XYZ file of C-alpha atoms in Angstrom:
172
model
C -22.402 10.070 5.055
C -19.405 8.984 6.097
C -18.548 4.978 6.690
C -18.677 4.820 10.246
C -22.378 5.959 10.136
C -23.843 3.592 7.805
C -24.540 0.371 9.619
C -22.962 -2.140 6.990
C -19.664 -0.834 6.910
C -17.057 -2.932 7.934
C -13.625 -1.730 8.496
C -10.974 -2.919 5.872
C -8.304 -2.816 8.732
C -8.905 -3.159 12.090
C -5.892 -3.126 14.702
C -6.293 -3.883 18.113
C -4.188 -3.229 21.013
C -0.874 -3.826 19.236
C 1.758 -3.963 21.580
C 5.598 -4.785 20.315
C 8.567 -5.028 23.189
C 12.137 -5.523 22.443
C 13.286 -6.737 25.677
C 12.185 -4.000 28.340
C 11.845 -1.240 25.845
C 7.936 -0.968 24.685
C 8.194 0.289 21.030
C 4.568 0.513 20.482
C 2.222 0.396 23.391
C -1.555 -0.698 22.803
C -2.491 1.189 19.296
C -5.993 0.409 18.262
C -7.540 1.987 15.113
C -9.994 1.101 11.986
C -9.781 2.309 8.542
C -13.329 1.946 6.305
C -13.573 1.529 2.551
C -12.860 5.230 1.010
C -10.496 6.165 3.928
C -7.563 7.638 4.343
C -5.317 7.581 7.735
C -2.619 9.380 8.617
C -0.065 8.253 11.738
C 2.356 11.210 12.491
C 4.794 10.951 15.234
C 8.690 12.029 15.888
C 11.496 9.953 14.786
C 11.720 7.093 17.210
C 8.085 6.762 18.507
C 7.238 3.333 17.003
C 5.522 4.063 13.515
C 7.752 1.772 11.654
C 7.427 -0.835 14.299
C 3.832 -0.964 13.986
C 3.527 -0.858 10.289
C 5.901 -4.096 10.332
C 3.430 -5.593 12.862
C 0.605 -4.667 10.636
C 2.726 -5.922 7.548
C 3.797 -9.308 9.045
C 7.512 -8.728 9.050
C 6.999 -8.191 13.045
C 5.369 -10.306 15.032
C 3.387 -8.033 17.706
C 4.036 -9.083 21.447
C 0.017 -8.513 21.889
C -2.939 -7.373 19.821
C -4.329 -8.336 16.239
C -4.592 -7.506 12.847
C -7.925 -7.930 10.755
C -8.137 -7.503 7.108
C -11.650 -7.340 5.669
C -12.691 -9.315 8.663
C -9.793 -11.679 8.614
C -7.558 -12.211 10.757
C -3.926 -12.291 9.648
C -1.779 -13.176 12.569
C 0.943 -15.088 11.384
C 0.099 -14.319 7.868
C 3.523 -14.053 5.711
C 4.049 -10.728 4.268
C 3.964 -12.341 0.787
C 0.680 -13.670 1.432
C -0.578 -10.164 2.664
C 0.609 -8.787 -0.552
C -1.771 -11.052 -2.791
C -4.200 -9.917 -0.320
C -3.552 -6.403 -1.669
C -1.534 -5.191 1.157
C 1.414 -3.252 0.601
C 3.431 -0.240 1.363
C 5.467 2.682 0.161
C 8.785 3.600 1.891
C 10.530 6.962 2.479
C 13.115 5.973 -0.160
C 11.168 6.422 -3.550
C 10.783 3.301 -5.380
C 10.008 5.168 -9.010
C 12.229 4.733 -12.300
C 12.916 8.598 -12.816
C 13.514 8.367 -16.486
C 10.165 6.037 -16.993
C 6.718 8.054 -17.645
C 4.509 8.108 -14.641
C 2.001 5.530 -16.499
C 4.964 3.118 -17.384
C 6.043 3.071 -13.752
C 2.365 2.152 -12.539
C 2.197 -0.422 -15.187
C 5.461 -1.986 -14.531
C 4.171 -2.247 -10.812
C 1.685 -4.046 -11.613
C 3.266 -6.330 -14.067
C 5.165 -8.094 -11.114
C 1.378 -9.373 -9.987
C -0.127 -10.697 -13.159
C 0.175 -13.415 -14.933
C 2.799 -16.285 -15.830
C 6.012 -15.533 -17.056
C 4.879 -17.296 -20.658
C 2.558 -14.177 -20.652
C 4.770 -11.865 -19.600
C 7.166 -12.751 -22.277
C 4.517 -13.064 -25.400
C 1.601 -11.219 -23.991
C 0.565 -7.578 -24.506
C 3.353 -5.202 -23.557
C 1.443 -3.632 -20.701
C 0.094 -6.949 -19.424
C -3.306 -5.701 -19.855
C -2.803 -3.224 -17.479
C -2.980 0.023 -18.970
C -6.881 0.591 -18.038
C -6.139 0.151 -14.206
C -3.059 2.185 -14.196
C -5.020 5.188 -15.620
C -7.821 4.592 -13.314
C -5.068 4.958 -10.474
C -3.056 7.708 -12.055
C -6.853 9.652 -12.146
C -7.408 8.922 -8.385
C -4.169 10.093 -7.268
C -4.619 13.272 -9.725
C -1.330 12.648 -11.694
C -3.230 12.652 -15.140
C -1.481 15.727 -16.274
C 1.808 14.190 -15.527
C 0.835 10.615 -17.320
C 3.622 10.799 -19.840
C 5.800 13.023 -17.729
C 9.070 11.609 -16.589
C 8.734 10.592 -12.769
C 12.289 11.607 -11.755
C 11.092 15.480 -12.966
C 8.125 15.712 -10.713
C 8.088 16.926 -7.067
C 8.966 14.701 -4.146
C 5.311 14.986 -3.238
C 4.265 13.783 -6.887
C 6.637 11.393 -6.830
C 5.492 10.039 -3.413
C 1.557 9.922 -5.404
C 3.338 7.724 -8.153
C 4.690 5.235 -5.459
C 1.357 5.031 -3.897
C -0.280 4.584 -7.327
C 2.283 1.789 -7.847
C 1.644 0.306 -4.520
C -1.767 -0.155 -5.211
C -1.567 -1.749 -8.510
C -0.941 -5.109 -6.389
C -4.509 -4.888 -6.058
């Protein structure tokens, strides 16, 4: 049974009628979709079709001309990108953000340390900030377990994108 057929399922992301115009040019024209727990949604289109503009509207980096965005049932129109990050909304970019000489595990732990604890706990706490277990779960989820101790830079581009995604998920 998929999430859509379950009557209690609520989308974690709901985008309704997003439009973004720059003067007379409409970069995004009425895009709507929903993403349910456990679902992966892909967005395909040629260069210049508005994909990045749409994501920038969803992530609060651009204010949509029309439409709304809800995360877990909460309207997030006007919420700052930093606050969305605290709600667990993040993104990866075409340009990879992995540290090539560090292992996959260390990359994922490092990404989580930015969002955990205080400066004191980072300086004097456990070297992994207590994040190894969570990092291991994400590495398994993204099917990277065989590469756990491999330097990220030696992986294929596709595998590095998976590491990049795991790093983005470390924020929650």
